XYZ file of C-alpha atoms in Angstrom:
630
model
C 74.084 -2.653 -6.610
C 75.769 0.613 -6.301
C 73.796 3.099 -4.465
C 72.693 6.410 -6.034
C 72.855 9.025 -3.582
C 71.329 12.575 -3.377
C 74.668 14.073 -3.808
C 74.986 12.246 -7.173
C 71.535 13.678 -8.232
C 72.414 17.158 -7.070
C 75.823 17.434 -8.867
C 76.171 18.705 -12.433
C 78.132 16.362 -14.621
C 79.905 19.248 -16.419
C 81.087 21.356 -13.476
C 81.083 18.702 -10.834
C 79.304 21.270 -8.477
C 75.787 21.612 -6.917
C 73.101 22.052 -9.794
C 72.107 25.642 -10.470
C 68.838 26.103 -12.339
C 68.820 22.398 -13.507
C 67.833 21.432 -16.834
C 66.397 18.117 -17.909
C 67.145 16.326 -21.278
C 64.954 13.574 -22.554
C 67.711 11.067 -21.827
C 66.993 11.884 -18.261
C 70.194 13.687 -17.555
C 70.366 16.973 -15.681
C 72.938 19.943 -16.070
C 73.212 23.380 -14.853
C 71.594 25.905 -17.199
C 74.712 27.741 -17.784
C 76.723 24.681 -18.147
C 74.520 23.184 -20.797
C 74.504 26.548 -22.722
C 78.109 26.777 -22.795
C 78.739 23.205 -23.681
C 76.449 23.456 -26.650
C 78.059 26.617 -27.801
C 81.441 24.950 -27.687
C 80.461 21.674 -29.046
C 78.030 23.069 -31.500
C 75.691 20.273 -30.787
C 72.449 19.759 -29.081
C 73.553 16.134 -28.052
C 73.647 15.207 -24.233
C 77.183 15.971 -22.674
C 77.037 12.839 -20.779
C 75.754 10.220 -23.134
C 75.766 11.951 -26.543
C 72.115 11.432 -27.299
C 70.433 13.976 -29.554
C 66.777 14.028 -28.904
C 65.947 16.995 -31.321
C 64.471 14.825 -34.017
C 62.171 13.110 -31.554
C 60.586 16.123 -29.860
C 57.577 18.078 -31.037
C 59.343 21.645 -30.042
C 62.776 23.058 -30.731
C 63.259 23.265 -27.019
C 65.100 20.167 -25.930
C 65.867 20.905 -22.290
C 62.930 21.219 -19.620
C 63.047 22.867 -16.368
C 63.465 20.336 -13.783
C 60.894 21.180 -10.892
C 60.561 17.702 -9.521
C 64.180 17.557 -8.996
C 64.388 20.815 -7.350
C 61.518 19.758 -5.013
C 63.240 16.388 -4.304
C 66.588 18.078 -3.353
C 64.802 20.487 -1.147
C 63.208 17.730 0.762
C 66.458 15.797 0.991
C 68.298 19.042 2.258
C 65.545 19.236 5.099
C 66.058 15.555 5.824
C 62.582 14.537 5.149
C 62.718 11.739 2.861
C 65.846 9.659 3.220
C 68.663 9.694 5.842
C 71.977 8.281 4.835
C 73.592 7.539 7.989
C 77.341 7.120 9.173
C 78.800 3.869 10.095
C 77.769 4.421 13.844
C 74.249 4.795 12.806
C 73.080 1.231 13.594
C 71.994 1.501 17.199
C 72.108 -1.699 19.223
C 69.430 -2.456 21.653
C 68.788 -4.818 24.558
C 66.210 -7.527 23.390
C 63.110 -7.790 25.596
C 60.734 -10.533 23.992
C 58.270 -9.890 26.751
C 57.613 -6.449 25.421
C 57.049 -7.633 21.879
C 53.783 -7.775 20.064
C 52.771 -10.422 17.638
C 53.799 -9.284 14.317
C 50.538 -10.759 12.964
C 48.351 -8.427 14.976
C 46.650 -6.014 12.759
C 46.483 -2.968 15.183
C 49.265 -0.540 14.950
C 51.141 0.867 17.930
C 48.832 4.117 17.995
C 49.437 4.343 21.734
C 53.320 5.092 21.641
C 54.337 7.646 24.248
C 56.662 9.191 21.838
C 55.611 9.771 18.189
C 58.207 10.407 15.522
C 58.216 13.544 13.596
C 56.071 12.926 10.476
C 58.414 13.955 7.817
C 56.933 11.968 4.935
C 53.923 14.173 4.251
C 55.719 16.479 1.960
C 57.183 13.417 0.009
C 53.624 11.958 -0.149
C 52.106 15.141 -1.390
C 54.649 15.454 -4.004
C 53.021 12.419 -5.639
C 49.671 14.091 -5.986
C 51.074 17.189 -7.538
C 51.178 17.738 -11.295
C 51.916 21.249 -11.851
C 54.042 21.766 -14.852
C 54.905 24.956 -16.535
C 53.712 25.550 -20.103
C 56.535 25.823 -22.482
C 54.722 28.275 -24.863
C 53.610 30.442 -21.938
C 56.047 29.880 -19.030
C 54.000 32.071 -16.847
C 51.036 29.624 -16.914
C 50.509 26.158 -15.554
C 49.974 23.573 -17.964
C 46.805 21.572 -16.952
C 46.048 19.709 -20.222
C 47.711 17.644 -22.748
C 47.347 17.510 -26.597
C 48.072 13.933 -27.734
C 47.926 15.074 -31.446
C 50.660 17.662 -30.966
C 52.113 15.810 -27.935
C 52.498 18.858 -25.991
C 51.539 20.201 -22.629
C 49.214 23.150 -22.917
C 47.879 25.764 -20.679
C 44.435 27.635 -20.887
C 45.707 30.236 -23.148
C 46.986 27.536 -25.617
C 43.626 25.933 -25.356
C 42.048 29.218 -26.781
C 44.685 29.982 -29.328
C 47.225 27.450 -30.729
C 45.027 24.378 -29.927
C 41.523 25.582 -30.472
C 41.090 23.195 -33.183
C 42.635 20.193 -31.513
C 39.687 17.861 -30.650
C 41.324 15.167 -28.442
C 42.898 17.467 -25.660
C 42.662 15.729 -22.205
C 43.783 16.551 -18.704
C 47.269 16.158 -17.556
C 46.166 13.654 -14.900
C 44.375 11.714 -17.594
C 47.436 11.677 -19.815
C 49.611 10.613 -17.007
C 47.464 7.762 -16.186
C 47.252 6.780 -19.911
C 50.957 6.805 -20.079
C 51.615 5.107 -16.625
C 52.354 1.690 -18.371
C 54.744 3.256 -20.556
C 56.422 5.040 -17.708
C 56.809 1.806 -15.884
C 58.146 0.065 -18.859
C 60.736 2.760 -19.288
C 61.675 2.374 -15.684
C 61.828 -1.233 -15.889
C 64.011 -1.186 -18.981
C 66.320 1.464 -17.590
C 66.845 -0.528 -14.471
C 67.242 -3.635 -16.507
C 69.967 -2.139 -18.595
C 71.746 -0.898 -15.487
C 71.525 -4.238 -13.687
C 72.510 -6.264 -16.795
C 75.443 -3.911 -17.460
C 76.535 -4.294 -13.710
C 75.962 -8.082 -14.082
C 78.287 -8.167 -17.108
C 80.725 -5.875 -15.556
C 81.164 -8.040 -12.437
C 82.761 -10.906 -14.214
C 84.910 -8.612 -16.342
C 86.207 -7.100 -12.968
C 86.688 -10.507 -11.639
C 88.392 -11.358 -15.032
C 90.787 -8.293 -14.660
C 91.555 -9.570 -10.989
C 92.013 -12.975 -12.394
C 94.374 -11.684 -15.065
C 96.551 -9.927 -12.377
C 96.735 -13.114 -10.612
C 97.723 -15.004 -13.709
C 100.339 -12.544 -14.631
C 101.739 -12.775 -10.995
C 101.662 -16.577 -11.351
C 103.273 -16.539 -14.759
C 105.987 -14.100 -13.486
C 106.709 -16.322 -10.597
C 106.943 -19.360 -12.922
C 109.613 -17.502 -15.075
C 111.579 -16.682 -12.116
C 111.278 -20.103 -10.591
C 112.546 -21.511 -14.024
C 115.434 -18.947 -13.934
C 116.428 -20.164 -10.529
C 116.396 -23.748 -11.789
C 118.463 -22.697 -14.809
C 120.925 -20.721 -12.487
C 121.081 -23.539 -10.204
C 121.721 -25.989 -13.124
C 124.573 -23.818 -14.428
C 125.954 -23.348 -10.722
C 125.940 -27.320 -10.495
C 127.900 -27.634 -13.766
C 130.162 -24.919 -12.532
C 130.713 -26.924 -9.395
C 131.343 -30.158 -11.355
C 133.852 -28.491 -13.774
C 135.614 -26.926 -10.850
C 135.933 -30.208 -9.236
C 137.277 -31.874 -12.270
C 139.944 -28.930 -12.443
C 140.900 -29.575 -9.003
C 141.094 -33.385 -9.498
C 143.359 -32.802 -12.449
C 145.482 -30.354 -10.344
C 145.793 -32.914 -7.813
C 147.060 -35.452 -10.089
C 149.468 -33.177 -11.967
C 150.847 -31.508 -8.840
C 151.315 -34.737 -7.073
C 153.554 -35.982 -9.811
C 155.465 -32.761 -9.806
C 155.976 -32.823 -6.198
C 157.236 -36.339 -6.434
C 159.699 -35.354 -9.024
C 160.766 -32.312 -6.948
C 161.171 -34.464 -3.908
C 163.295 -37.004 -5.926
C 165.380 -34.284 -7.581
C 166.018 -32.559 -4.149
C 167.183 -35.905 -2.850
C 169.450 -36.651 -5.609
C 170.739 -32.969 -5.450
C 171.554 -33.416 -1.838
C 173.290 -36.707 -2.412
C 175.369 -35.251 -5.312
C 176.230 -32.334 -3.366
C 177.646 -34.139 -0.471
C 179.543 -36.397 -2.932
C 180.877 -33.354 -4.798
C 181.802 -31.652 -1.330
C 183.792 -34.961 -0.234
C 185.435 -35.334 -3.702
C 186.702 -31.839 -3.761
C 187.818 -32.130 -0.354
C 189.933 -35.139 -1.426
C 191.232 -33.262 -4.305
C 192.222 -30.233 -2.274
C 193.945 -32.520 0.312
C 195.882 -34.731 -2.125
C 193.892 -37.616 -1.051
C 193.755 -39.117 -4.416
C 195.461 -42.076 -3.249
C 192.810 -42.905 -0.767
C 190.303 -42.944 -3.648
C 192.025 -45.168 -5.828
C 190.593 -48.374 -4.373
C 187.105 -46.880 -4.872
C 187.555 -45.415 -8.153
C 185.666 -48.042 -10.069
C 182.748 -47.766 -7.513
C 182.658 -44.055 -7.784
C 182.551 -44.182 -11.565
C 179.540 -46.644 -11.206
C 177.723 -44.144 -8.908
C 178.361 -41.240 -11.049
C 176.769 -43.356 -13.812
C 173.873 -44.031 -11.668
C 173.530 -40.365 -10.751
C 173.499 -39.469 -14.465
C 170.819 -41.961 -15.181
C 168.811 -40.694 -12.208
C 169.093 -37.177 -13.292
C 168.312 -38.129 -16.851
C 165.068 -39.775 -15.640
C 164.254 -36.974 -13.286
C 163.256 -34.240 -15.683
C 161.033 -34.786 -18.778
C 159.045 -31.311 -19.408
C 158.053 -32.815 -22.763
C 155.807 -35.168 -20.825
C 154.053 -32.543 -18.579
C 150.366 -32.006 -18.783
C 148.803 -28.638 -18.669
C 145.577 -27.893 -17.058
C 143.162 -25.425 -18.902
C 139.626 -24.815 -19.357
C 138.361 -24.454 -22.806
C 135.215 -22.568 -22.692
C 132.342 -23.425 -25.111
C 132.173 -20.139 -26.992
C 129.098 -21.312 -28.852
C 127.283 -22.343 -25.627
C 125.801 -18.798 -25.033
C 124.662 -18.556 -28.625
C 123.479 -22.032 -28.714
C 121.630 -21.471 -25.380
C 120.005 -18.527 -26.732
C 118.830 -20.176 -29.738
C 117.709 -23.456 -28.225
C 116.717 -22.521 -24.712
C 113.007 -22.401 -24.316
C 111.735 -21.315 -20.854
C 108.146 -22.295 -21.886
C 105.190 -20.774 -23.926
C 103.067 -17.874 -22.976
C 99.562 -19.041 -23.801
C 96.524 -17.117 -23.986
C 93.569 -19.675 -24.152
C 89.965 -18.913 -24.047
C 88.249 -19.945 -20.876
C 85.972 -22.858 -21.218
C 82.590 -23.100 -19.804
C 82.747 -26.742 -19.157
C 80.192 -27.620 -16.342
C 81.777 -28.882 -13.220
C 81.024 -32.280 -11.968
C 78.910 -32.850 -8.967
C 76.526 -29.761 -9.437
C 73.377 -30.147 -7.412
C 70.339 -31.249 -9.174
C 67.444 -28.616 -9.735
C 65.331 -31.185 -7.633
C 67.823 -30.985 -4.747
C 67.164 -28.045 -2.386
C 70.388 -26.276 -1.534
C 69.173 -25.751 2.139
C 69.500 -29.426 3.037
C 73.321 -29.075 3.528
C 75.282 -26.877 5.808
C 74.376 -23.195 6.496
C 76.968 -20.684 7.333
C 76.257 -17.173 9.110
C 77.627 -14.560 6.781
C 76.037 -11.295 8.336
C 74.379 -10.421 11.831
C 73.227 -6.930 12.472
C 70.636 -4.889 14.254
C 67.941 -3.219 12.224
C 67.636 -0.107 14.195
C 68.783 3.452 13.398
C 69.255 6.607 15.038
C 66.069 8.066 13.788
C 63.992 5.424 15.492
C 61.958 6.252 18.450
C 61.452 2.686 19.690
C 62.906 -0.759 19.105
C 62.425 -2.070 15.555
C 59.829 -4.631 14.874
C 60.897 -6.025 11.581
C 57.969 -7.710 9.916
C 59.322 -8.538 6.342
C 62.640 -8.724 4.810
C 64.069 -8.632 1.235
C 67.628 -9.568 0.382
C 69.033 -8.159 -3.075
C 71.409 -9.879 -5.342
C 74.187 -7.537 -4.239
C 73.582 -8.414 -0.597
C 71.692 -5.213 0.510
C 68.700 -5.829 2.856
C 65.394 -4.108 2.757
C 63.134 -4.162 5.923
C 59.695 -3.074 6.979
C 59.737 -1.679 10.636
C 56.253 -1.737 11.833
C 56.841 -0.157 15.179
C 59.061 2.883 13.832
C 56.777 3.160 10.708
C 59.521 3.112 8.069
C 61.233 1.126 5.277
C 64.910 0.689 5.676
C 67.755 -0.375 3.507
C 71.018 -1.792 4.926
C 74.185 -2.930 3.109
C 75.690 -6.356 3.576
C 77.620 -5.106 6.580
C 74.581 -3.672 8.462
C 75.140 -0.086 7.696
C 72.056 1.992 7.105
C 71.817 3.204 3.590
C 68.229 4.673 3.546
C 65.358 5.149 5.804
C 62.023 6.073 4.450
C 59.286 7.332 6.975
C 55.764 5.905 5.937
C 52.574 7.083 7.384
C 50.521 4.595 9.179
C 52.033 1.197 9.561
C 54.070 -0.699 6.799
C 53.202 -4.411 6.765
C 54.731 -6.517 4.006
C 57.169 -6.320 0.957
C 56.596 -7.904 -2.561
C 59.340 -7.782 -5.114
C 57.904 -6.657 -8.491
C 61.110 -6.738 -10.343
C 64.747 -6.079 -9.917
C 63.986 -2.362 -9.684
C 60.813 -2.202 -7.885
C 58.909 -3.313 -4.756
C 55.454 -2.892 -3.439
C 54.603 -2.306 0.235
C 51.331 -2.893 1.867
C 49.943 -0.311 4.652
C 47.840 -1.562 7.515
C 44.346 -0.261 7.847
C 44.514 1.552 4.518
C 43.249 0.898 1.078
C 46.690 1.703 -0.340
C 49.774 0.088 -1.900
C 53.308 1.938 -1.989
C 55.611 1.435 -4.664
C 59.285 1.853 -4.260
C 62.420 1.980 -6.420
C 65.105 -0.175 -5.008
C 67.506 1.088 -7.617
C 70.199 2.560 -5.511
C 68.439 4.879 -2.819
C 64.796 3.843 -1.843
C 62.357 6.326 -3.321
C 58.600 6.305 -3.505
C 57.464 5.838 -7.115
C 53.708 5.807 -6.752
C 50.601 5.393 -4.298
C 47.976 3.244 -5.680
C 44.592 3.037 -4.287
C 42.925 -0.411 -3.782
C 39.154 -1.231 -3.293
C 40.098 -3.299 -0.099
C 42.352 -3.051 2.811
C 45.141 -5.473 1.993
C 48.071 -6.306 4.449
C 49.592 -9.264 3.030
C 51.240 -9.311 -0.423
C 53.537 -11.194 -2.957
C 54.524 -10.692 -6.385
C 53.596 -13.391 -9.220
C 55.492 -14.394 -12.440
C 53.006 -12.350 -14.625
C 53.753 -9.036 -12.621
C 50.366 -9.121 -10.832
C 50.019 -9.172 -7.063
C 48.473 -11.697 -4.707
C 47.215 -9.918 -1.838
C 45.354 -10.885 1.404
C 42.938 -8.533 3.172
C 43.418 -7.209 6.654
C 40.393 -9.210 8.162
C 41.519 -12.287 6.353
C 38.286 -12.741 4.328
C 39.896 -13.057 1.043
C 43.086 -13.569 -1.139
C 42.897 -11.692 -4.421
C 44.998 -11.155 -7.575
C 45.228 -7.424 -8.375
C 47.197 -5.387 -11.011
C 49.862 -3.060 -10.125
C 47.444 -0.284 -10.818
C 45.153 -1.666 -8.057
C 42.568 -2.966 -10.434
C 40.854 -6.085 -8.964
C 41.491 -9.133 -11.231
C 39.937 -12.146 -9.285
C 39.582 -13.616 -5.962
C 41.756 -16.746 -5.543
C 40.454 -17.795 -1.927
C 37.556 -16.678 0.085
C 35.647 -17.734 3.085
C 32.959 -19.265 1.331
C 31.250 -22.258 3.423
C 32.501 -24.855 0.924
C 35.992 -23.782 1.229
C 38.382 -23.764 4.333
C 38.359 -20.610 6.174
C 41.575 -18.541 6.379
C 42.416 -17.640 10.095
C 45.497 -15.334 9.823
C 47.525 -15.605 6.441
C 50.593 -13.738 7.846
C 52.844 -14.424 4.927
C 52.461 -15.200 1.269
C 54.763 -16.185 -1.458
C 54.689 -17.999 -4.885
C 56.827 -21.249 -5.768
C 58.521 -21.592 -9.076
C 55.833 -24.021 -10.145
C 53.182 -21.266 -9.845
C 51.221 -22.199 -6.740
C 51.174 -20.103 -3.577
C 52.223 -20.824 -0.119
C 50.317 -19.266 2.767
C 51.314 -19.357 6.525
C 48.300 -19.441 8.870
C 49.507 -18.803 12.405
C 45.878 -18.875 13.809
C 45.455 -22.587 12.619
C 49.287 -23.244 13.039
C 49.710 -24.566 9.526
C 50.929 -23.732 6.103
C 49.043 -24.707 2.885
C 49.743 -24.462 -0.831
C 47.038 -22.639 -2.860
C 46.469 -23.226 -6.522
C 45.431 -20.306 -8.539
C 41.995 -21.796 -9.239
C 41.531 -21.581 -5.344
C 42.045 -25.260 -4.849
C 44.548 -26.576 -1.982
C 47.585 -28.525 -3.208
C 48.669 -29.685 0.171
C 48.519 -28.620 3.893
C 51.469 -28.662 6.283
C 50.625 -29.384 9.894
C 53.051 -31.433 11.538
C 52.277 -33.219 14.886
C 53.970 -34.091 18.013
C 57.564 -32.645 18.655
C 57.489 -31.086 15.196
C 54.264 -29.206 15.597
C 54.231 -25.600 14.615
C 53.659 -23.082 17.408
C 53.427 -19.797 15.470
C 54.239 -20.316 11.635
C 55.159 -16.860 10.190
C 57.418 -16.007 7.253
C 57.467 -18.447 4.362
C 59.829 -18.496 1.318
C 60.157 -21.048 -1.587
C 63.524 -22.078 -3.167
C 64.437 -22.986 -6.795
C 63.472 -26.737 -6.190
C 60.094 -25.786 -4.734
C 60.922 -26.490 -1.161
C 59.296 -24.220 1.240
C 61.139 -22.534 4.145
C 58.667 -21.803 6.857
C 59.527 -19.757 9.998
C 58.116 -20.888 13.425
C 58.530 -18.035 15.628
C 57.575 -19.571 18.880
C 59.400 -22.857 18.115
C 62.580 -20.817 17.271
C 63.173 -22.715 14.023
C 62.789 -22.871 10.267
C 61.359 -25.737 8.722
C 62.320 -27.148 5.263
C 59.166 -28.524 3.636
C 59.239 -30.781 0.322
C 57.046 -29.830 -2.609
C 54.606 -32.593 -1.289
C 54.167 -31.027 2.032
C 56.502 -33.400 4.057
C 58.991 -32.181 6.651
C 62.544 -32.564 5.443
C 64.508 -31.190 8.227
C 64.739 -28.150 10.513
C 67.479 -26.141 8.835
C 67.928 -23.584 11.691
C 66.902 -24.071 15.443
C 67.511 -22.471 18.701
C 71.007 -24.251 18.846
C 72.001 -22.146 15.953
C 71.228 -18.991 17.998
C 67.858 -18.448 16.064
C 65.705 -16.367 18.468
C 62.082 -15.738 17.540
C 62.394 -15.642 13.744
C 59.696 -13.577 11.970
C 60.317 -12.801 8.259
C 62.119 -14.855 5.722
C 63.574 -14.271 2.288
C 65.616 -16.333 -0.270
C 67.852 -14.545 -2.737
C 69.121 -16.669 -5.770
C 70.090 -20.153 -4.993
C 72.037 -19.792 -1.636
C 71.308 -16.682 0.406
C 68.749 -16.663 2.999
C 67.732 -13.456 5.274
C 66.017 -13.880 8.576
C 64.532 -11.232 10.767
C 63.994 -11.719 14.481
C 61.702 -10.185 17.068
C 64.501 -8.798 18.934
C 65.464 -6.475 16.004
C 68.418 -8.536 14.513
C 68.673 -9.508 10.882
C 70.703 -12.680 10.110
C 72.054 -13.758 6.723
C 73.016 -17.364 5.869
C 74.526 -18.832 2.939
C 73.857 -22.500 1.793
C 77.233 -24.304 1.320
C 76.607 -26.584 -1.761
C 78.484 -29.722 -1.741
């Protein structure tokens, strides 16, 4: 998921500069007052410049834009560096591990005796959650303290005595907010759902575009390869033709050379005979030739015959190449390099996919990330009690000793650090956009948005002090109390629903339920470091099974617990330096990670999707593993 930084919130979409006198539209887009006014004058429309939504027909007043006080306050806090700190690449500070100085993450007392306390910068953020001062739109000089449901307007005391004096259902602003909290939560959920769904749909399209680039390159390379083959074929044909021409030339030239040799021999013989005969004629040697006259005549006849047989131009063979003038035309018409095919991608299921009954963690694990969970604002080494890994690879951590909630990217860079008063304990994922965090020794739950930058959404008061928490399928929360007397189901508003497990005599006593999680089948897994076991808890309070191996496999200090898609539990054994894979029936399948895999005092564990596993260690390191499916 892409992070939404304060710089984005503080920038006007129109002028691309820092917001000046920000105005909020109902579509939750903010612009400079002057930019919005100028845009409307030029566009002659009240629609949003960013999304083109016109809210005029849905509002009770003609004024569409609202003064955005909460954003002003938020940006002021961000400028002071009080709520979030987005660090540089060098912000992840490494520390030397010292296990002897570590405290058991299951201990309930916070480190109140630290020699050096961090500056408490979160008070201003927390106090904002309790503020509800809104300006009255009718009387801007007054604070709107009430809400009129009939008119659907915020009103001040002056409005009460004038415009709304006949309205009977006026309620306080706080009551109106509480009544509409479910609607606000629903809007938030759907907004983030649309964003995440859009991002999910864009990812394969981006991958598709990359795939198209690769397909294009492969197609071009195929054409070029075919061209080379065709050129090679033409060159081969050329070579064969040239060889044939050479052979024909050799045949014809050898004949001609032989005739030339024979003719030159004949000419030499005749020339000598002519020279001798002319010499005899010039020297009156005719008498000497009388006796050989008959033989001379015969020889002359032979010369004549040889000369006649010597030259026959009409029998000469010419060598030429008659090119196929139609070859190019024919080639253009008939040559088919291939067909460019645009075919739909099939969704055929590949063979060999793992069965849902098989745990992906039974096979090989590969370490894909390892980083230290410290940041430059920390005043001591981090103690990372819980972890959540998001679908995009970002990791969220609770740092008990530094009293903060942190978010890192997949490469270990700090994205957000939120200081929290008191001591944060556990994280529960409520939805793709929201988490809940318990606070030690406080009757309080903190809700954060994980959409981009971590932001506090709400503080919810509870009837008991809860330290342990997990989300459920129906949106409620399973929580365990600080003193381990009960495990309850509560709503996101903090309302008590029912007690699932208690220390009644007829039921087993919980010693220290450090971690809770829910399986896909609906039952809950509870790790109990006091009794050194893990047990599965049904919603009716009955125990499905208990896992307490003996001998060499015995648990020494069970802490974090997670459940995969096949209902197999992954249980951390801190002092045993291992993670146990436990079947849905409570039997040990194998130890998927041990000290041989450089696992050192693991603490929290979380599974994302089918094949990502995040583990925190007491030394402050975070490790992310991927299950390699066969």
